[in-house]
mmCIF file of C-alpha atoms and ligand atoms in Angstrom:
data_model
loop_
_atom_site.group_PDB
_atom_site.id
_atom_site.type_symbol
_atom_site.label_atom_id
_atom_site.label_comp_id
_atom_site.label_asym_id
_atom_site.label_seq_id
_atom_site.Cartn_x
_atom_site.Cartn_y
_atom_site.Cartn_z
ATOM 1 C CA MET A 473 4.302 -13.462 -15.537
ATOM 2 C CA THR A 474 4.183 -10.526 -12.497
ATOM 3 C CA SER A 475 8.273 -10.149 -10.908
ATOM 4 C CA VAL A 476 8.612 -7.769 -8.323
ATOM 5 C CA ARG A 477 12.550 -6.494 -7.624
ATOM 6 C CA PRO A 478 12.977 -4.162 -5.082
ATOM 7 C CA GLY A 479 13.087 -0.204 -6.057
ATOM 8 C CA ARG A 480 16.136 2.111 -6.583
ATOM 9 C CA LEU A 481 17.243 4.973 -7.188
ATOM 10 C CA ALA A 482 16.875 5.461 -10.183
ATOM 11 C CA ASP A 483 13.031 4.615 -10.216
ATOM 12 C CA ALA A 484 12.230 7.888 -8.293
ATOM 13 C CA ALA A 485 10.525 9.685 -11.506
ATOM 14 C CA LEU A 486 8.720 5.781 -12.160
ATOM 15 C CA LEU A 487 7.762 6.169 -8.696
ATOM 16 C CA ALA A 488 6.002 9.219 -7.545
ATOM 17 C CA GLU A 489 4.220 8.954 -11.010
ATOM 18 C CA LEU A 490 2.905 5.671 -10.461
ATOM 19 C CA GLY A 491 1.756 7.606 -6.871
ATOM 20 C CA ALA A 492 -0.122 9.771 -7.588
ATOM 21 C CA ARG A 493 -1.594 8.862 -10.926
ATOM 22 C CA THR A 494 -2.465 5.342 -9.260
ATOM 23 C CA PHE A 495 -3.161 7.681 -6.126
ATOM 24 C CA HIS A 496 -5.494 10.433 -7.740
ATOM 25 C CA GLU A 497 -7.366 7.336 -9.472
ATOM 26 C CA THR A 498 -8.488 5.183 -6.550
ATOM 27 C CA PHE A 499 -9.502 8.568 -4.399
ATOM 28 C CA GLY A 500 -10.059 11.210 -6.445
ATOM 29 C CA ALA A 501 -13.810 10.881 -7.260
ATOM 30 C CA HIS A 502 -14.519 10.350 -4.371
ATOM 31 C CA ASN A 503 -12.945 13.026 -2.258
ATOM 32 C CA ARG A 504 -12.300 17.134 -2.852
ATOM 33 C CA ALA A 505 -10.571 18.269 -5.552
ATOM 34 C CA GLU A 506 -8.245 20.829 -3.364
ATOM 35 C CA ASP A 507 -7.572 18.287 -0.759
ATOM 36 C CA MET A 508 -6.464 15.788 -3.532
ATOM 37 C CA ALA A 509 -4.344 18.227 -5.183
ATOM 38 C CA LEU A 510 -2.909 19.504 -1.275
ATOM 39 C CA TYR A 511 -2.252 15.569 -0.331
ATOM 40 C CA LEU A 512 -0.198 15.011 -3.657
ATOM 41 C CA GLY A 513 1.388 17.901 -3.617
ATOM 42 C CA ARG A 514 3.062 16.966 -0.071
ATOM 43 C CA SER A 515 3.520 12.860 -1.429
ATOM 44 C CA TYR A 516 5.179 12.781 -4.310
ATOM 45 C CA GLY A 517 7.563 14.111 -6.266
ATOM 46 C CA VAL A 518 10.960 13.607 -7.441
ATOM 47 C CA ALA A 519 11.990 14.987 -4.745
ATOM 48 C CA GLN A 520 10.071 13.317 -2.607
ATOM 49 C CA GLN A 521 10.721 9.639 -3.485
ATOM 50 C CA SER A 522 13.822 9.910 -3.530
ATOM 51 C CA VAL A 523 14.183 10.095 0.400
ATOM 52 C CA GLU A 524 11.684 6.973 0.953
ATOM 53 C CA LEU A 525 14.132 5.376 -1.988
ATOM 54 C CA ALA A 526 17.146 6.025 -0.336
ATOM 55 C CA ASP A 527 14.896 5.273 3.431
ATOM 56 C CA PRO A 528 16.945 1.971 4.931
ATOM 57 C CA SER A 529 14.423 1.945 7.248
ATOM 58 C CA MET A 530 11.482 1.636 4.347
ATOM 59 C CA ALA A 531 11.834 -1.018 1.566
ATOM 60 C CA THR A 532 10.187 -0.627 -1.998
ATOM 61 C CA LEU A 533 8.725 -3.408 -4.352
ATOM 62 C CA LEU A 534 8.506 -2.254 -7.587
ATOM 63 C CA ALA A 535 5.998 -5.290 -9.067
ATOM 64 C CA GLU A 536 6.991 -5.521 -13.691
ATOM 65 C CA LEU A 537 4.852 -7.508 -16.699
ATOM 66 C CA ASP A 538 6.870 -7.616 -19.340
ATOM 67 C CA GLY A 539 9.437 -5.191 -17.881
ATOM 68 C CA GLN A 540 6.479 -2.689 -17.731
ATOM 69 C CA VAL A 541 5.918 -1.323 -13.438
ATOM 70 C CA ALA A 542 2.204 -1.941 -13.047
ATOM 71 C CA GLY A 543 2.186 -2.167 -8.919
ATOM 72 C CA TYR A 544 4.022 -1.028 -5.916
ATOM 73 C CA ALA A 545 4.515 -1.509 -2.550
ATOM 74 C CA GLN A 546 5.726 0.096 0.145
ATOM 75 C CA LEU A 547 7.823 -0.625 3.405
ATOM 76 C CA ARG A 548 8.481 1.124 6.208
ATOM 77 C CA SER A 549 9.292 0.867 10.027
ATOM 78 C CA GLY A 550 8.110 2.963 13.343
ATOM 79 C CA PRO A 551 6.078 2.371 15.787
ATOM 80 C CA PRO A 552 2.006 0.756 14.868
ATOM 81 C CA PRO A 553 -1.096 1.961 16.290
ATOM 82 C CA ALA A 554 -1.941 0.567 20.185
ATOM 83 C CA CYS A 555 -4.221 -1.850 18.311
ATOM 84 C CA VAL A 556 -1.246 -3.387 16.868
ATOM 85 C CA GLU A 557 -0.679 -5.898 19.235
ATOM 86 C CA GLY A 558 1.703 -9.010 17.537
ATOM 87 C CA PRO A 559 5.788 -9.072 17.520
ATOM 88 C CA ALA A 560 7.308 -7.547 15.736
ATOM 89 C CA PRO A 561 5.201 -5.005 13.935
ATOM 90 C CA LEU A 562 6.518 -3.810 10.177
ATOM 91 C CA GLU A 563 3.530 -1.494 8.247
ATOM 92 C CA LEU A 564 2.797 -2.106 4.924
ATOM 93 C CA TRP A 565 2.052 1.440 4.095
ATOM 94 C CA ARG A 566 1.418 1.252 0.465
ATOM 95 C CA PHE A 567 0.127 -0.589 -1.553
ATOM 96 C CA TYR A 568 -0.991 -0.330 -5.245
ATOM 97 C CA VAL A 569 -1.532 -2.051 -8.381
ATOM 98 C CA ASP A 570 -1.858 0.172 -11.587
ATOM 99 C CA ARG A 571 -5.521 -0.211 -12.476
ATOM 100 C CA PRO A 572 -4.979 -2.519 -16.385
ATOM 101 C CA TRP A 573 -4.276 -4.628 -13.888
ATOM 102 C CA GLN A 574 -6.533 -5.344 -10.569
ATOM 103 C CA GLY A 575 -7.585 -8.282 -10.408
ATOM 104 C CA ARG A 576 -5.233 -10.554 -12.143
ATOM 105 C CA GLY A 577 -3.183 -11.560 -9.700
ATOM 106 C CA MET A 578 -0.866 -9.226 -9.416
ATOM 107 C CA ALA A 579 -1.965 -8.143 -6.314
ATOM 108 C CA GLN A 580 -1.585 -11.527 -4.890
ATOM 109 C CA ALA A 581 1.898 -11.951 -6.545
ATOM 110 C CA LEU A 582 3.288 -8.669 -4.720
ATOM 111 C CA MET A 583 1.273 -9.688 -1.388
ATOM 112 C CA ALA A 584 3.900 -12.834 -1.777
ATOM 113 C CA ALA A 585 7.568 -10.397 -1.823
ATOM 114 C CA VAL A 586 5.821 -7.904 0.702
ATOM 115 C CA ARG A 587 5.376 -10.080 3.108
ATOM 116 C CA ALA A 588 9.144 -12.430 2.478
ATOM 117 C CA GLU A 589 10.295 -8.424 2.763
ATOM 118 C CA ALA A 590 9.231 -7.884 6.155
ATOM 119 C CA VAL A 591 10.267 -11.789 6.918
ATOM 120 C CA ARG A 592 13.909 -11.245 6.509
ATOM 121 C CA ARG A 593 13.371 -7.754 7.745
ATOM 122 C CA GLY A 594 12.586 -9.318 11.045
ATOM 123 C CA ALA A 595 9.021 -8.703 10.774
ATOM 124 C CA ARG A 596 6.763 -11.272 12.938
ATOM 125 C CA THR A 597 3.466 -9.609 12.083
ATOM 126 C CA LEU A 598 2.557 -7.089 8.776
ATOM 127 C CA TRP A 599 0.159 -4.360 10.107
ATOM 128 C CA LEU A 600 -1.446 -1.652 8.041
ATOM 129 C CA CYS A 601 -4.342 1.242 7.410
ATOM 130 C CA VAL A 602 -7.281 1.509 4.801
ATOM 131 C CA TRP A 603 -9.523 3.952 3.593
ATOM 132 C CA GLU A 604 -13.156 2.670 6.038
ATOM 133 C CA ARG A 605 -14.552 3.119 2.083
ATOM 134 C CA ASN A 606 -12.202 1.420 0.951
ATOM 135 C CA GLU A 607 -13.906 -1.774 0.028
ATOM 136 C CA ARG A 608 -12.201 -3.870 -2.862
ATOM 137 C CA ALA A 609 -8.629 -2.879 -0.853
ATOM 138 C CA LYS A 610 -10.810 -3.890 2.407
ATOM 139 C CA ALA A 611 -11.907 -6.951 0.240
ATOM 140 C CA PHE A 612 -8.533 -7.926 -0.300
ATOM 141 C CA TYR A 613 -6.613 -7.357 2.201
ATOM 142 C CA ARG A 614 -9.344 -10.502 4.343
ATOM 143 C CA LYS A 615 -8.130 -12.850 1.174
ATOM 144 C CA CYS A 616 -4.965 -12.225 2.193
ATOM 145 C CA GLY A 617 -5.354 -13.219 6.731
ATOM 146 C CA PHE A 618 -5.520 -9.675 7.724
ATOM 147 C CA LEU A 619 -7.909 -8.732 11.032
ATOM 148 C CA ASP A 620 -9.878 -5.352 11.531
ATOM 149 C CA VAL A 621 -7.909 -4.756 15.054
ATOM 150 C CA GLY A 622 -9.086 -0.972 15.095
ATOM 151 C CA SER A 623 -9.710 2.401 13.165
ATOM 152 C CA GLN A 624 -6.850 5.528 12.824
ATOM 153 C CA PRO A 625 -6.995 8.525 11.597
ATOM 154 C CA PHE A 626 -6.600 10.229 8.223
ATOM 155 C CA ILE A 627 -5.440 14.192 7.594
ATOM 156 C CA LEU A 628 -6.287 14.486 3.442
ATOM 157 C CA GLY A 629 -5.260 17.908 2.827
ATOM 158 C CA THR A 630 -8.381 19.610 5.136
ATOM 159 C CA ASP A 631 -10.739 16.846 5.256
ATOM 160 C CA ARG A 632 -10.408 14.298 8.391
ATOM 161 C CA GLN A 633 -11.104 10.655 7.341
ATOM 162 C CA THR A 634 -11.145 7.034 9.400
ATOM 163 C CA ASP A 635 -8.715 4.574 8.325
ATOM 164 C CA ARG A 636 -9.644 0.451 9.619
ATOM 165 C CA VAL A 637 -6.107 -0.540 11.011
ATOM 166 C CA LEU A 638 -5.399 -4.295 10.057
ATOM 167 C CA ALA A 639 -3.235 -6.825 10.783
ATOM 168 C CA GLY A 640 -1.907 -10.128 10.422
ATOM 169 C CA ALA A 641 0.796 -12.964 12.457
ATOM 170 C CA LEU A 642 3.276 -13.615 8.716
ATOM 171 C CA SER A 643 3.249 -16.950 9.999
ATOM 172 C CA GLU A 644 1.642 -19.698 7.714
ATOM 173 C CA THR A 645 -2.102 -17.448 7.331
ATOM 174 C CA LEU A 646 -1.141 -15.527 6.005
ATOM 175 C CA ALA A 647 1.479 -17.158 3.771
ATOM 176 C CA GLU A 648 -1.179 -19.819 2.789
ATOM 177 C CA ALA A 649 -3.597 -17.009 2.447
ATOM 178 C CA SER A 650 -1.166 -14.465 -0.063
ATOM 179 C CA ARG A 651 -0.277 -16.927 -2.413
HETATM 180 C C1 COA B 1557 -6.798 -3.364 -3.594
HETATM 181 C C2 COA B 1557 -6.044 -4.122 -4.518
HETATM 182 C C3 COA B 1557 -3.945 -3.545 -4.505
HETATM 183 C C4 COA B 1557 -6.750 -5.241 -4.999
HETATM 184 O O1 COA B 1557 -5.520 -5.625 -6.034
HETATM 185 P P1 COA B 1557 -6.892 -6.881 -6.748
HETATM 186 O O2 COA B 1557 -6.772 -7.726 -8.200
HETATM 187 O O3 COA B 1557 -7.621 -5.402 -7.519
HETATM 188 O O4 COA B 1557 -7.630 -7.792 -6.104
HETATM 189 P P2 COA B 1557 -8.625 -8.714 -6.625
HETATM 190 O O5 COA B 1557 -9.176 -8.550 -7.700
HETATM 191 O O6 COA B 1557 -7.689 -10.073 -6.778
HETATM 192 O O7 COA B 1557 -9.642 -8.719 -4.884
HETATM 193 C C5 COA B 1557 -10.594 -8.122 -4.734
HETATM 194 C C6 COA B 1557 -11.815 -8.319 -4.557
HETATM 195 O O8 COA B 1557 -12.034 -7.345 -3.971
HETATM 196 C C7 COA B 1557 -13.851 -7.215 -4.991
HETATM 197 N N1 COA B 1557 -14.593 -6.595 -5.346
HETATM 198 C C8 COA B 1557 -13.570 -6.737 -6.577
HETATM 199 N N2 COA B 1557 -15.081 -4.796 -6.972
HETATM 200 C C9 COA B 1557 -15.037 -4.714 -5.711
HETATM 201 C C10 COA B 1557 -15.846 -3.392 -4.926
HETATM 202 N N3 COA B 1557 -16.025 -2.618 -6.052
HETATM 203 N N4 COA B 1557 -16.403 -3.209 -3.934
HETATM 204 C C11 COA B 1557 -16.112 -4.681 -3.169
HETATM 205 N N5 COA B 1557 -15.216 -5.361 -2.731
HETATM 206 C C12 COA B 1557 -15.234 -4.809 -4.475
HETATM 207 C C13 COA B 1557 -13.078 -8.996 -5.980
HETATM 208 O O9 COA B 1557 -13.474 -9.903 -5.860
HETATM 209 C C14 COA B 1557 -12.613 -9.482 -4.809
HETATM 210 O O10 COA B 1557 -12.713 -10.262 -3.811
HETATM 211 P P3 COA B 1557 -12.768 -11.931 -4.831
HETATM 212 O O11 COA B 1557 -11.988 -12.259 -5.295
HETATM 213 O O12 COA B 1557 -13.100 -12.849 -3.760
HETATM 214 O O13 COA B 1557 -13.893 -12.249 -6.117
HETATM 215 C C15 COA B 1557 -6.015 -3.028 -6.037
HETATM 216 O O14 COA B 1557 -7.401 -3.123 -5.660
HETATM 217 C C16 COA B 1557 -5.517 -1.615 -6.283
HETATM 218 O O15 COA B 1557 -3.816 -1.478 -6.681
HETATM 219 N N6 COA B 1557 -6.217 -0.822 -6.092
HETATM 220 C C17 COA B 1557 -6.222 0.359 -6.202
HETATM 221 C C18 COA B 1557 -4.986 0.808 -4.970
HETATM 222 C C19 COA B 1557 -5.697 0.875 -3.440
HETATM 223 O O16 COA B 1557 -6.560 0.757 -3.244
HETATM 224 N N7 COA B 1557 -5.354 -0.089 -3.197
HETATM 225 C C20 COA B 1557 -5.116 -0.061 -1.533
HETATM 226 C C21 COA B 1557 -4.521 0.868 -0.544
HETATM 227 S S1 COA B 1557 -4.657 0.686 1.711
#
């Protein structure tokens, strides 16, 4: 059974490896290798993930199965794009389930933990960005009750892309859908 725990500073190396690998596995085939290398180099590494794990304005959650980390999510506070209109917004910044565990319910368990942590932090609206071409993730978030509220640019290395912005109230709708 999936259990979810908060990330600790000691998880920085593990998180850096898991983060870079799952990002590359998800988007590598659809992007130029140079852009991917630039993005990975700037975003993942023990130093970078240590900063994230120590940052009180962020929360990192690790999903484990039989003691093995198999997915992670990160929340971060900050001003949302104008298209997110709900009260007390909080961003679901990263949400990744390792490939062998996709389609097996782990994502739902991780999303339930994300919701609980967001509520604990006083949020009432959860929002996120997802690449417009990431059909599987968009289908998953739709299933979880998120609505498409707009778009925003995302720069992968040197490539300007378009993300969809999704949002949902941390109310019964999202609660029921992510159970
Ligand atoms: C996005 C993610 C968390 C979803 O978790 P999951 O376990 O795969 O989710 P599920 O299988 O429950 O749901 C995905 C839905 O997409 C559908 N789906 C599967 N493959 C698909 C594809 N290639 N295209 C479109 N939809 C697809 C499934 O049918 C399912 O819907 P259903 O249950 O109604 O049939 C997981 O796939 C993942 O970590 N992907 C890689 C990282 C990523 O994209 N993260 C999001 C970044 S914003």
